[in-house]
């Protein structure tokens, strides 16, 4: 049922393949409670998280990304030779220079265009927006990978953040399809208060030196309550915008796959939208907050649970450091 007249259509593009890579090591809340002043009860009730995956020593973002991309290509029945561009959404690159995407491309055996998108936890939706445009306008198959090793930039002794994050990667292959629709998208950013969620040092503003290492300001810090409030309002705002632009109502949404930072944030967004909780997909309990990887990981999780059906309307929404936010609508198509 149409709620309003559509003002923007989606791109004629579908998800042809999905793939994931979660590190082998699983760290439970009880594991963390052995080394931090925290408890399974606090973490579960404040965040919904029960466990997270943690990369092995020496395992970097590109390792996870390449594995997820390979799985997505297999799932799509394509080879890397079919892909014209590889986009890696990450805020935890292997190196400051070069980007992570060229490393992933080389690992896959590709010399296609390869570049990173850093919009923190919103990065995957930003990457999808770029990829959908590319795929729909002549570039054919485009890989979008959300990949993170957040546990590397978090102070393991800081309980306010160490319990929240996990590592992982998820990838999709987008292909042109005249019968499909991906979008509209709504993206936004407000960089006026970056310290709400950031690593204060380690970039060009304040490079790492002995003082930085001593004070630990290269680690991620966050004003949790402020981030929480902004996450709820911006994700709901983005979701409303894309629904309005598509001319559909929340009753037309079959599944909401939001950025998996905190189950309370997902519940609050769903409640603001008037979306029944059974249409809100939750994977944060098993993955923790994997930033740009969280949406593709959750999407694959939803498919594994039989929650994605041909023709379903899937609402995506994310919020992250920057501040950045984004939302998009996907019509799910089963691979023919
Ligand atoms: O990915 C996008 C960005 N990230 C997010 O979207 C995260 C957004 N924020 C949140 O999810 C929540 O704000 C948190 C989960 C981070 C925190 O939940 P909260 O309900 O806002 O808790 P709080 O920060 O207000 O802390 C409450 C208490 C504090 O103690 P006092 O001052 O009340 O005595 C903290 O010191 O909980 C304490 N605390 C902890 N206790 C046990 C903080 N971390 C922990 C912990 N274990 N791990």
mmCIF file of C-alpha atoms and ligand atoms in Angstrom:
data_model
loop_
_atom_site.group_PDB
_atom_site.id
_atom_site.type_symbol
_atom_site.label_atom_id
_atom_site.label_comp_id
_atom_site.label_asym_id
_atom_site.label_seq_id
_atom_site.Cartn_x
_atom_site.Cartn_y
_atom_site.Cartn_z
ATOM 1 C CA UNK A 1 0.000 0.000 0.000
ATOM 2 C CA UNK A 2 1.477 3.362 -1.030
ATOM 3 C CA UNK A 3 1.654 6.001 1.687
ATOM 4 C CA UNK A 4 2.786 8.900 -0.498
ATOM 5 C CA UNK A 5 3.644 9.609 -4.119
ATOM 6 C CA UNK A 6 7.168 8.343 -4.826
ATOM 7 C CA UNK A 7 9.744 11.051 -5.543
ATOM 8 C CA UNK A 8 12.832 8.894 -6.143
ATOM 9 C CA UNK A 9 13.129 5.404 -7.533
ATOM 10 C CA UNK A 10 15.807 2.907 -6.619
ATOM 11 C CA UNK A 11 18.577 1.862 -9.009
ATOM 12 C CA UNK A 12 17.882 -1.204 -11.224
ATOM 13 C CA UNK A 13 20.352 -3.331 -9.294
ATOM 14 C CA UNK A 14 20.096 -6.458 -7.125
ATOM 15 C CA UNK A 15 22.241 -8.273 -4.602
ATOM 16 C CA UNK A 16 23.529 -11.289 -6.528
ATOM 17 C CA UNK A 17 25.686 -12.714 -3.757
ATOM 18 C CA UNK A 18 26.399 -12.401 -0.034
ATOM 19 C CA UNK A 19 29.427 -13.640 1.886
ATOM 20 C CA UNK A 20 30.836 -13.315 5.377
ATOM 21 C CA UNK A 21 33.952 -13.987 7.374
ATOM 22 C CA UNK A 22 33.915 -13.977 11.160
ATOM 23 C CA UNK A 23 37.197 -14.654 12.987
ATOM 24 C CA UNK A 24 37.386 -18.072 14.622
ATOM 25 C CA UNK A 25 37.904 -16.811 18.168
ATOM 26 C CA UNK A 26 34.700 -16.095 20.090
ATOM 27 C CA UNK A 27 34.898 -13.987 23.261
ATOM 28 C CA UNK A 28 31.878 -14.186 25.557
ATOM 29 C CA UNK A 29 30.775 -11.618 28.112
ATOM 30 C CA UNK A 30 31.906 -13.994 30.866
ATOM 31 C CA UNK A 31 35.363 -14.129 29.253
ATOM 32 C CA UNK A 32 35.522 -10.324 29.441
ATOM 33 C CA UNK A 33 34.252 -10.289 33.022
ATOM 34 C CA UNK A 34 37.357 -12.301 34.001
ATOM 35 C CA UNK A 35 39.669 -9.450 32.937
ATOM 36 C CA UNK A 36 37.483 -6.334 33.264
ATOM 37 C CA UNK A 37 35.255 -4.860 35.957
ATOM 38 C CA UNK A 38 32.091 -5.805 34.070
ATOM 39 C CA UNK A 39 29.475 -8.557 33.952
ATOM 40 C CA UNK A 40 27.445 -10.555 31.472
ATOM 41 C CA UNK A 41 24.344 -9.026 33.039
ATOM 42 C CA UNK A 42 25.534 -5.397 32.475
ATOM 43 C CA UNK A 43 26.599 -6.024 28.898
ATOM 44 C CA UNK A 44 23.427 -7.943 27.960
ATOM 45 C CA UNK A 45 20.983 -5.530 29.526
ATOM 46 C CA UNK A 46 22.709 -2.365 28.219
ATOM 47 C CA UNK A 47 23.554 -3.617 24.734
ATOM 48 C CA UNK A 48 22.045 -7.028 23.955
ATOM 49 C CA UNK A 49 25.547 -8.347 23.192
ATOM 50 C CA UNK A 50 26.363 -11.909 24.358
ATOM 51 C CA UNK A 51 29.576 -12.566 22.448
ATOM 52 C CA UNK A 52 31.811 -11.149 19.728
ATOM 53 C CA UNK A 53 34.437 -12.544 17.322
ATOM 54 C CA UNK A 54 38.019 -11.313 17.701
ATOM 55 C CA UNK A 55 40.679 -11.413 14.975
ATOM 56 C CA UNK A 56 43.743 -13.577 15.588
ATOM 57 C CA UNK A 57 47.126 -11.888 16.079
ATOM 58 C CA UNK A 58 48.336 -10.882 12.625
ATOM 59 C CA UNK A 59 44.849 -11.186 11.103
ATOM 60 C CA UNK A 60 43.981 -7.806 9.589
ATOM 61 C CA UNK A 61 40.964 -6.139 8.000
ATOM 62 C CA UNK A 62 41.992 -7.091 4.446
ATOM 63 C CA UNK A 63 42.224 -10.777 5.430
ATOM 64 C CA UNK A 64 38.628 -10.771 6.627
ATOM 65 C CA UNK A 65 37.508 -8.662 3.660
ATOM 66 C CA UNK A 66 39.094 -10.935 1.052
ATOM 67 C CA UNK A 67 37.515 -14.037 2.599
ATOM 68 C CA UNK A 68 34.053 -12.420 2.700
ATOM 69 C CA UNK A 69 34.450 -11.211 -0.891
ATOM 70 C CA UNK A 70 35.430 -14.676 -2.111
ATOM 71 C CA UNK A 71 32.366 -16.142 -0.405
ATOM 72 C CA UNK A 72 30.110 -13.465 -1.952
ATOM 73 C CA UNK A 73 31.474 -14.147 -5.442
ATOM 74 C CA UNK A 74 30.952 -17.901 -4.986
ATOM 75 C CA UNK A 75 27.427 -17.220 -3.774
ATOM 76 C CA UNK A 76 26.739 -15.098 -6.865
ATOM 77 C CA UNK A 77 28.225 -17.714 -9.196
ATOM 78 C CA UNK A 78 30.659 -15.086 -10.479
ATOM 79 C CA UNK A 79 34.432 -14.855 -10.629
ATOM 80 C CA UNK A 80 36.565 -11.858 -9.784
ATOM 81 C CA UNK A 81 37.069 -11.289 -13.525
ATOM 82 C CA UNK A 82 33.390 -10.273 -13.690
ATOM 83 C CA UNK A 83 33.877 -7.470 -11.160
ATOM 84 C CA UNK A 84 34.652 -3.926 -12.313
ATOM 85 C CA UNK A 85 35.077 -2.303 -8.913
ATOM 86 C CA UNK A 86 35.866 -3.315 -5.332
ATOM 87 C CA UNK A 87 34.772 -0.975 -2.551
ATOM 88 C CA UNK A 88 35.865 -1.610 1.021
ATOM 89 C CA UNK A 89 33.932 0.226 3.734
ATOM 90 C CA UNK A 90 36.177 0.337 6.776
ATOM 91 C CA UNK A 91 37.331 2.611 9.534
ATOM 92 C CA UNK A 92 40.078 0.189 10.597
ATOM 93 C CA UNK A 93 42.258 -0.113 7.468
ATOM 94 C CA UNK A 94 45.354 -2.330 7.402
ATOM 95 C CA UNK A 95 47.467 0.815 6.849
ATOM 96 C CA UNK A 96 46.880 4.564 6.676
ATOM 97 C CA UNK A 97 48.403 4.360 3.188
ATOM 98 C CA UNK A 98 47.424 2.638 0.930
ATOM 99 C CA UNK A 99 43.734 1.916 1.174
ATOM 100 C CA UNK A 100 42.572 -1.586 2.062
ATOM 101 C CA UNK A 101 40.580 -2.194 -1.143
ATOM 102 C CA UNK A 102 43.643 -2.448 -3.426
ATOM 103 C CA UNK A 103 45.114 -5.042 -1.045
ATOM 104 C CA UNK A 104 41.885 -7.029 -1.192
ATOM 105 C CA UNK A 105 41.780 -6.730 -4.990
ATOM 106 C CA UNK A 106 45.344 -8.044 -5.253
ATOM 107 C CA UNK A 107 44.485 -10.940 -2.957
ATOM 108 C CA UNK A 108 41.522 -11.782 -5.197
ATOM 109 C CA UNK A 109 43.681 -11.460 -8.325
ATOM 110 C CA UNK A 110 41.970 -8.339 -9.672
ATOM 111 C CA UNK A 111 43.190 -5.064 -11.152
ATOM 112 C CA UNK A 112 39.691 -3.553 -11.087
ATOM 113 C CA UNK A 113 39.061 -0.122 -9.552
ATOM 114 C CA UNK A 114 39.525 -0.495 -5.804
ATOM 115 C CA UNK A 115 38.967 2.149 -3.139
ATOM 116 C CA UNK A 116 37.961 2.572 0.487
ATOM 117 C CA UNK A 117 34.958 4.376 1.912
ATOM 118 C CA UNK A 118 35.388 5.609 5.471
ATOM 119 C CA UNK A 119 32.079 6.690 6.914
ATOM 120 C CA UNK A 120 32.653 4.659 10.097
ATOM 121 C CA UNK A 121 29.637 2.519 11.045
ATOM 122 C CA UNK A 122 27.610 4.042 8.180
ATOM 123 C CA UNK A 123 30.308 3.105 5.673
ATOM 124 C CA UNK A 124 28.572 0.080 4.206
ATOM 125 C CA UNK A 125 25.467 2.096 3.279
ATOM 126 C CA UNK A 126 27.660 4.828 1.783
ATOM 127 C CA UNK A 127 29.515 2.127 -0.172
ATOM 128 C CA UNK A 128 26.255 0.590 -1.373
ATOM 129 C CA UNK A 129 25.057 3.988 -2.581
ATOM 130 C CA UNK A 130 28.206 4.469 -4.652
ATOM 131 C CA UNK A 131 28.167 0.875 -5.920
ATOM 132 C CA UNK A 132 24.477 0.963 -6.890
ATOM 133 C CA UNK A 133 25.124 4.062 -8.978
ATOM 134 C CA UNK A 134 28.167 2.482 -10.619
ATOM 135 C CA UNK A 135 26.457 -0.819 -11.304
ATOM 136 C CA UNK A 136 23.359 0.833 -12.758
ATOM 137 C CA UNK A 137 25.327 3.109 -15.070
ATOM 138 C CA UNK A 138 27.509 0.666 -16.920
ATOM 139 C CA UNK A 139 29.954 -0.814 -14.450
ATOM 140 C CA UNK A 140 28.259 -4.192 -14.165
ATOM 141 C CA UNK A 141 29.161 -6.288 -11.137
ATOM 142 C CA UNK A 142 30.523 -4.297 -8.176
ATOM 143 C CA UNK A 143 31.764 -5.766 -4.889
ATOM 144 C CA UNK A 144 31.024 -3.898 -1.662
ATOM 145 C CA UNK A 145 32.727 -5.188 1.462
ATOM 146 C CA UNK A 146 32.253 -3.973 5.021
ATOM 147 C CA UNK A 147 35.270 -5.107 7.032
ATOM 148 C CA UNK A 148 36.612 -4.143 10.444
ATOM 149 C CA UNK A 149 39.035 -5.116 13.179
ATOM 150 C CA UNK A 150 37.703 -2.663 15.757
ATOM 151 C CA UNK A 151 39.211 -4.636 18.626
ATOM 152 C CA UNK A 152 42.628 -3.345 17.447
ATOM 153 C CA UNK A 153 41.743 0.314 18.115
ATOM 154 C CA UNK A 154 39.995 -0.181 21.441
ATOM 155 C CA UNK A 155 41.831 -0.051 24.765
ATOM 156 C CA UNK A 156 41.282 -3.585 26.102
ATOM 157 C CA UNK A 157 41.347 -2.205 29.674
ATOM 158 C CA UNK A 158 38.610 0.398 29.028
ATOM 159 C CA UNK A 159 35.361 -1.329 29.942
ATOM 160 C CA UNK A 160 33.239 1.498 28.519
ATOM 161 C CA UNK A 161 34.177 0.463 24.965
ATOM 162 C CA UNK A 162 36.062 -2.862 25.121
ATOM 163 C CA UNK A 163 32.847 -4.825 25.657
ATOM 164 C CA UNK A 164 31.049 -3.299 22.685
ATOM 165 C CA UNK A 165 33.067 -4.117 19.596
ATOM 166 C CA UNK A 166 33.822 -7.183 17.498
ATOM 167 C CA UNK A 167 35.675 -8.013 14.284
ATOM 168 C CA UNK A 168 34.336 -9.378 11.012
ATOM 169 C CA UNK A 169 33.539 -8.770 7.373
ATOM 170 C CA UNK A 170 30.537 -9.097 5.101
ATOM 171 C CA UNK A 171 30.361 -8.592 1.353
ATOM 172 C CA UNK A 172 27.757 -8.224 -1.368
ATOM 173 C CA UNK A 173 28.008 -8.351 -5.140
ATOM 174 C CA UNK A 174 25.670 -5.911 -6.869
ATOM 175 C CA UNK A 175 24.656 -6.573 -10.472
ATOM 176 C CA UNK A 176 22.386 -4.668 -12.877
ATOM 177 C CA UNK A 177 18.837 -6.061 -13.076
ATOM 178 C CA UNK A 178 16.008 -4.173 -14.747
ATOM 179 C CA UNK A 179 13.450 -5.968 -12.630
ATOM 180 C CA UNK A 180 15.124 -5.005 -9.326
ATOM 181 C CA UNK A 181 15.373 -1.882 -7.193
ATOM 182 C CA UNK A 182 18.047 -0.727 -4.752
ATOM 183 C CA UNK A 183 17.305 2.635 -3.185
ATOM 184 C CA UNK A 184 16.393 5.344 -2.698
ATOM 185 C CA UNK A 185 19.184 6.140 -0.274
ATOM 186 C CA UNK A 186 19.448 8.984 2.196
ATOM 187 C CA UNK A 187 22.927 9.904 3.460
ATOM 188 C CA UNK A 188 24.002 12.639 5.856
ATOM 189 C CA UNK A 189 26.868 13.848 8.025
ATOM 190 C CA UNK A 190 27.627 16.357 10.762
ATOM 191 C CA UNK A 191 31.342 16.719 11.464
ATOM 192 C CA UNK A 192 31.030 19.588 13.931
ATOM 193 C CA UNK A 193 31.666 17.399 16.979
ATOM 194 C CA UNK A 194 34.006 14.573 15.965
ATOM 195 C CA UNK A 195 35.123 13.904 19.547
ATOM 196 C CA UNK A 196 31.752 12.333 20.319
ATOM 197 C CA UNK A 197 33.205 9.112 18.873
ATOM 198 C CA UNK A 198 36.814 9.090 17.704
ATOM 199 C CA UNK A 199 40.445 8.201 18.048
ATOM 200 C CA UNK A 200 41.896 11.570 19.149
ATOM 201 C CA UNK A 201 45.469 10.765 18.066
ATOM 202 C CA UNK A 202 47.219 8.709 15.451
ATOM 203 C CA UNK A 203 46.217 10.808 12.432
ATOM 204 C CA UNK A 204 47.801 13.927 10.927
ATOM 205 C CA UNK A 205 46.255 16.259 13.547
ATOM 206 C CA UNK A 206 48.188 14.543 16.276
ATOM 207 C CA UNK A 207 50.552 11.812 15.127
ATOM 208 C CA UNK A 208 51.549 9.028 17.480
ATOM 209 C CA UNK A 209 54.461 9.913 19.761
ATOM 210 C CA UNK A 210 55.609 8.796 23.179
ATOM 211 C CA UNK A 211 53.074 11.077 24.921
ATOM 212 C CA UNK A 212 50.188 9.712 22.851
ATOM 213 C CA UNK A 213 51.203 6.158 23.695
ATOM 214 C CA UNK A 214 51.530 7.052 27.378
ATOM 215 C CA UNK A 215 48.076 8.678 27.566
ATOM 216 C CA UNK A 216 46.478 6.116 25.217
ATOM 217 C CA UNK A 217 44.798 8.776 23.091
ATOM 218 C CA UNK A 218 45.231 6.652 19.965
ATOM 219 C CA UNK A 219 42.459 4.413 21.322
ATOM 220 C CA UNK A 220 38.791 4.875 20.485
ATOM 221 C CA UNK A 221 36.712 6.889 22.952
ATOM 222 C CA UNK A 222 33.013 7.647 22.895
ATOM 223 C CA UNK A 223 30.419 9.704 24.754
ATOM 224 C CA UNK A 224 28.035 6.771 24.818
ATOM 225 C CA UNK A 225 24.847 8.553 25.827
ATOM 226 C CA UNK A 226 25.231 11.305 23.189
ATOM 227 C CA UNK A 227 26.029 8.736 20.505
ATOM 228 C CA UNK A 228 23.027 6.669 21.563
ATOM 229 C CA UNK A 229 20.587 9.590 21.289
ATOM 230 C CA UNK A 230 21.950 10.710 17.922
ATOM 231 C CA UNK A 231 21.942 7.147 16.592
ATOM 232 C CA UNK A 232 18.248 6.694 17.364
ATOM 233 C CA UNK A 233 17.122 10.026 15.944
ATOM 234 C CA UNK A 234 19.325 9.982 12.812
ATOM 235 C CA UNK A 235 18.561 6.370 11.877
ATOM 236 C CA UNK A 236 14.834 6.980 12.288
ATOM 237 C CA UNK A 237 15.098 10.217 10.287
ATOM 238 C CA UNK A 238 16.971 8.492 7.432
ATOM 239 C CA UNK A 239 14.489 5.618 7.411
ATOM 240 C CA UNK A 240 11.506 7.976 7.253
ATOM 241 C CA UNK A 241 13.114 9.892 4.392
ATOM 242 C CA UNK A 242 13.655 6.833 2.189
ATOM 243 C CA UNK A 243 10.176 5.470 2.901
ATOM 244 C CA UNK A 244 8.642 8.811 2.003
ATOM 245 C CA UNK A 245 10.732 9.154 -1.144
ATOM 246 C CA UNK A 246 9.832 5.621 -2.221
ATOM 247 C CA UNK A 247 6.174 6.367 -1.571
ATOM 248 C CA UNK A 248 5.690 3.441 0.795
ATOM 249 C CA UNK A 249 4.743 3.129 4.438
ATOM 250 C CA UNK A 250 6.429 1.299 7.292
ATOM 251 C CA UNK A 251 3.777 -1.429 6.915
ATOM 252 C CA UNK A 252 5.403 -2.241 3.552
ATOM 253 C CA UNK A 253 8.764 -3.007 5.161
ATOM 254 C CA UNK A 254 9.254 -6.775 5.469
ATOM 255 C CA UNK A 255 12.538 -6.584 7.368
ATOM 256 C CA UNK A 256 14.579 -3.864 9.054
ATOM 257 C CA UNK A 257 18.328 -4.553 9.043
ATOM 258 C CA UNK A 258 19.888 -1.719 11.017
ATOM 259 C CA UNK A 259 23.459 -1.083 12.116
ATOM 260 C CA UNK A 260 24.084 -3.561 14.912
ATOM 261 C CA UNK A 261 25.538 -1.410 17.716
ATOM 262 C CA UNK A 262 23.044 -2.000 20.485
ATOM 263 C CA UNK A 263 19.743 -3.862 20.558
ATOM 264 C CA UNK A 264 18.196 -0.976 22.516
ATOM 265 C CA UNK A 265 19.033 1.406 19.661
ATOM 266 C CA UNK A 266 17.465 -0.983 17.120
ATOM 267 C CA UNK A 267 14.354 -1.355 19.282
ATOM 268 C CA UNK A 268 14.057 2.411 19.758
ATOM 269 C CA UNK A 269 14.369 3.076 16.012
ATOM 270 C CA UNK A 270 11.766 0.387 15.242
ATOM 271 C CA UNK A 271 9.448 1.814 17.869
ATOM 272 C CA UNK A 272 9.793 5.381 16.507
ATOM 273 C CA UNK A 273 8.965 4.092 13.036
ATOM 274 C CA UNK A 274 6.032 2.020 14.270
ATOM 275 C CA UNK A 275 7.704 -1.158 13.003
ATOM 276 C CA UNK A 276 6.735 -4.400 14.799
ATOM 277 C CA UNK A 277 9.677 -5.928 16.688
ATOM 278 C CA UNK A 278 9.431 -9.219 14.752
ATOM 279 C CA UNK A 279 10.484 -7.317 11.619
ATOM 280 C CA UNK A 280 13.617 -5.961 13.312
ATOM 281 C CA UNK A 281 16.570 -8.273 12.625
ATOM 282 C CA UNK A 282 19.061 -8.616 15.480
ATOM 283 C CA UNK A 283 22.564 -10.070 15.109
ATOM 284 C CA UNK A 284 24.415 -7.825 17.570
ATOM 285 C CA UNK A 285 23.907 -10.462 20.277
ATOM 286 C CA UNK A 286 26.380 -12.744 18.458
ATOM 287 C CA UNK A 287 28.602 -10.254 16.609
ATOM 288 C CA UNK A 288 28.916 -7.215 18.887
ATOM 289 C CA UNK A 289 29.333 -3.887 17.106
ATOM 290 C CA UNK A 290 31.350 -4.596 13.949
ATOM 291 C CA UNK A 291 30.937 -1.060 12.556
ATOM 292 C CA UNK A 292 30.882 -1.066 8.719
ATOM 293 C CA UNK A 293 30.670 -4.867 8.674
ATOM 294 C CA UNK A 294 27.543 -5.045 10.794
ATOM 295 C CA UNK A 295 24.898 -4.611 8.085
ATOM 296 C CA UNK A 296 26.232 -7.178 5.587
ATOM 297 C CA UNK A 297 26.837 -9.605 8.459
ATOM 298 C CA UNK A 298 23.261 -9.071 9.662
ATOM 299 C CA UNK A 299 21.866 -9.359 6.134
ATOM 300 C CA UNK A 300 23.603 -12.710 5.646
ATOM 301 C CA UNK A 301 22.433 -13.796 9.081
ATOM 302 C CA UNK A 302 18.846 -12.905 8.127
ATOM 303 C CA UNK A 303 19.117 -14.912 4.937
ATOM 304 C CA UNK A 304 20.558 -17.911 6.816
ATOM 305 C CA UNK A 305 17.532 -17.753 9.114
ATOM 306 C CA UNK A 306 15.160 -17.797 6.125
ATOM 307 C CA UNK A 307 14.056 -14.219 6.760
ATOM 308 C CA UNK A 308 14.670 -12.871 3.226
ATOM 309 C CA UNK A 309 12.171 -13.790 0.507
ATOM 310 C CA UNK A 310 11.937 -12.909 -3.151
ATOM 311 C CA UNK A 311 10.364 -9.462 -3.512
ATOM 312 C CA UNK A 312 10.770 -8.481 0.153
ATOM 313 C CA UNK A 313 11.334 -4.816 0.944
ATOM 314 C CA UNK A 314 14.329 -4.501 3.263
ATOM 315 C CA UNK A 315 15.035 -1.275 5.124
ATOM 316 C CA UNK A 316 18.697 -0.578 5.931
ATOM 317 C CA UNK A 317 19.830 2.195 8.306
ATOM 318 C CA UNK A 318 23.100 3.040 10.003
ATOM 319 C CA UNK A 319 24.766 5.647 12.179
ATOM 320 C CA UNK A 320 28.383 6.164 13.101
ATOM 321 C CA UNK A 321 31.363 8.342 13.916
ATOM 322 C CA UNK A 322 31.685 11.549 11.991
ATOM 323 C CA UNK A 323 28.852 11.860 12.705
ATOM 324 C CA UNK A 324 27.523 10.016 9.660
ATOM 325 C CA UNK A 325 24.230 8.329 8.963
ATOM 326 C CA UNK A 326 22.434 6.667 6.094
ATOM 327 C CA UNK A 327 19.417 4.618 5.089
ATOM 328 C CA UNK A 328 18.364 2.735 1.989
ATOM 329 C CA UNK A 329 15.675 0.426 0.648
ATOM 330 C CA UNK A 330 16.487 -2.887 -0.969
ATOM 331 C CA UNK A 331 14.111 -5.141 -2.865
ATOM 332 C CA UNK A 332 15.455 -8.605 -2.122
ATOM 333 C CA UNK A 333 15.608 -10.924 -5.144
ATOM 334 C CA UNK A 334 16.382 -14.607 -4.902
ATOM 335 C CA UNK A 335 19.175 -15.501 -7.315
ATOM 336 C CA UNK A 336 17.528 -17.003 -10.424
HETATM 337 O O1 LIG B 1 28.411 2.106 16.246
HETATM 338 C C1 LIG B 1 27.915 3.411 16.381
HETATM 339 C C2 LIG B 1 28.300 4.039 17.593
HETATM 340 N N1 LIG B 1 28.118 3.404 18.846
HETATM 341 C C3 LIG B 1 26.927 3.283 19.424
HETATM 342 O O2 LIG B 1 25.892 3.425 18.800
HETATM 343 C C4 LIG B 1 26.888 3.068 20.915
HETATM 344 C C5 LIG B 1 25.938 4.034 21.535
HETATM 345 N N2 LIG B 1 25.892 4.019 23.002
HETATM 346 C C6 LIG B 1 25.486 2.950 23.715
HETATM 347 O O3 LIG B 1 25.167 1.909 23.160
HETATM 348 C C7 LIG B 1 25.374 3.093 25.206
HETATM 349 O O4 LIG B 1 25.481 4.451 25.550
HETATM 350 C C8 LIG B 1 26.443 2.274 25.980
HETATM 351 C C9 LIG B 1 26.150 0.796 25.842
HETATM 352 C C10 LIG B 1 27.823 2.580 25.431
HETATM 353 C C11 LIG B 1 26.413 2.627 27.455
HETATM 354 O O5 LIG B 1 25.123 2.403 27.992
HETATM 355 P P1 LIG B 1 24.469 3.486 28.957
HETATM 356 O O6 LIG B 1 23.171 2.951 29.396
HETATM 357 O O7 LIG B 1 24.473 4.793 28.189
HETATM 358 O O8 LIG B 1 25.471 3.477 30.180
HETATM 359 P P2 LIG B 1 26.348 4.689 30.749
HETATM 360 O O9 LIG B 1 27.441 5.051 29.784
HETATM 361 O O10 LIG B 1 25.420 5.758 31.174
HETATM 362 O O11 LIG B 1 27.015 4.023 32.002
HETATM 363 C C12 LIG B 1 26.243 3.625 33.105
HETATM 364 C C13 LIG B 1 27.156 3.088 34.182
HETATM 365 C C14 LIG B 1 28.328 3.987 34.512
HETATM 366 O O12 LIG B 1 28.528 3.902 35.915
HETATM 367 P P3 LIG B 1 28.010 5.082 36.885
HETATM 368 O O13 LIG B 1 28.740 6.307 36.434
HETATM 369 O O14 LIG B 1 26.523 5.156 36.657
HETATM 370 O O15 LIG B 1 28.393 4.581 38.238
HETATM 371 C C15 LIG B 1 29.508 3.345 33.818
HETATM 372 O O16 LIG B 1 30.727 3.583 34.490
HETATM 373 O O17 LIG B 1 27.724 1.857 33.737
HETATM 374 C C16 LIG B 1 29.154 1.898 33.937
HETATM 375 N N3 LIG B 1 29.770 1.089 32.886
HETATM 376 C C17 LIG B 1 29.932 -0.244 32.996
HETATM 377 N N4 LIG B 1 29.631 -1.105 33.999
HETATM 378 C C18 LIG B 1 29.909 -2.395 33.805
HETATM 379 C C19 LIG B 1 30.229 1.476 31.661
HETATM 380 N N5 LIG B 1 30.692 0.408 30.986
HETATM 381 C C20 LIG B 1 30.520 -0.663 31.798
HETATM 382 C C21 LIG B 1 30.790 -2.032 31.650
HETATM 383 N N6 LIG B 1 30.463 -2.849 32.673
HETATM 384 N N7 LIG B 1 31.335 -2.551 30.533
#
